[in-house]
């Protein structure tokens, strides 16, 4: 196996008395495509938040490219190569679509001037036509594409896409899938959180399953979805 | 940088025209009124860097302004430096206060930050009241020189000084707005968490904003003792400064350097006229009513109204 780009070990996260993550181990190898599955409320987004710094983990550690990052502020983690999308989109509402992307280019993507790179990225996610619209005017679906564009603009080594395909048509899902595959071919590791099973099965080389804050399966996609414990978690007893 | 220099030259040219206009009128009252209006241009522009660009509403403008004012009082009683030499000093001290306040309060969000800034002004006020060297609660006289070279009166000199300061303040604000820094501040204003996730070092940028904003407010206060010749805490920390510094950008429009400029010129002039024709006490009433009207009916200020009209006209024509 290729060397690990991200290694998270024994991640704990509590909200008051509620245990959202319970000793979760999570690794991503360089160039790998990982699917992260789990029922609603199982802790997927919370794990992303702990990896990227939107939340502080209560226990465990996160190592990115050989350096511990779990006490760094978010922007430093992003600059070290880990980018994420927000499941509930968080656009910069006073800015146009293009300007949203330019912020990430300027502050994380190593662009010296937010010049010509934004249109190329917007073209890839299919938002080029709307580049000069206010991000306030976008639909939920377009806002998810904008999330993806902004994460790509940070030029990450590892991109975590938290349900960017929710609400997309089948054709659009295939478009985004193709985009993520191209991105992966250029060397970016990708973690995909998705409820759209066929997309995950088509995309992932490995699948992790979280249930109630614990990792219950991790491995080959075909084997994982046939795992009785996974079936039980998804279909009930 | 070239386009910024171009703007500065244009702004200085406008300032020169203003100067020539007032010199042609040649009435000291114009200098008195003009000074006050220009002082508000600096204050409103400074407030807007934190309040408008960054989205952190500062209720404590008077504190930063007062640091500049009392720097001058202290220098006047000790080294007796000329006003231009006190400017950087007062600015620096107010900037440091801004930095310190930022460190202590920027982790607070929204209304809690604003309350903390209000508390800062109250704390500073009571410190000055109990500091007898600068006159304490009774105040201190600052006698200005009878005359000054190149100017017909000392008030004209202070007016020209404030004219230059206002020009520089607007220039700086416009430069910030169009820089990488300004874009980062706008991202913070829109969504701080998303800004971090886009690589924006939010804490650092907010500290730059509080420091710069504080610096400029401090500078605005430095010439005041020589202008009024008598300073006391209740005047320096009066509600007027804090309310105007905030109301002027909000009424003019907070997203651009033009907003505070328009707001300060408009409200500042209106208040000067009201002081003469009605009374000084109706000033704040006028500002208060306008503020309520704008915040409820036109939250994007005069600039926002202007843009909406332009858009409508364009749509009708196109
Ligand atoms: N900031 C928070 N404060 C309190 N509880 C939270 C917080 N964030 C998440 N939770 C709780 O933690 C649990 C895990 O939430 P999380 O959003 O990580 O789930 P998820 O696996 O991403 O679910 P979904 O598929 O619906 O997105 C949920 O029970 C949620 O209510
Ligand atoms: Mg989630």
Coordinates of N, CA and C and ligand atoms in Angstrom, one line a residue, chain A residues 44-45 87 162-163, ligand 2:
Chain A
X44 N -20.2 11.1 10.7 CA -19.3 11.3 9.5 C -18.9 12.7 9.4
X45 N -19.8 13.6 9.5 CA -19.5 15.1 9.4 C -18.7 15.5 10.6
X87 N -21.3 20.1 4.3 CA -22.5 19.4 3.9 C -23.7 20.4 3.8
X162 N -18.2 16.1 1.5 CA -19.3 15.7 2.4 C -20.6 15.9 1.7
X163 N -21.1 14.9 1.1 CA -22.4 14.9 0.4 C -22.6 16.0 -0.6
Ligands
LIG2 MG1 -23.1 14.6 7.8

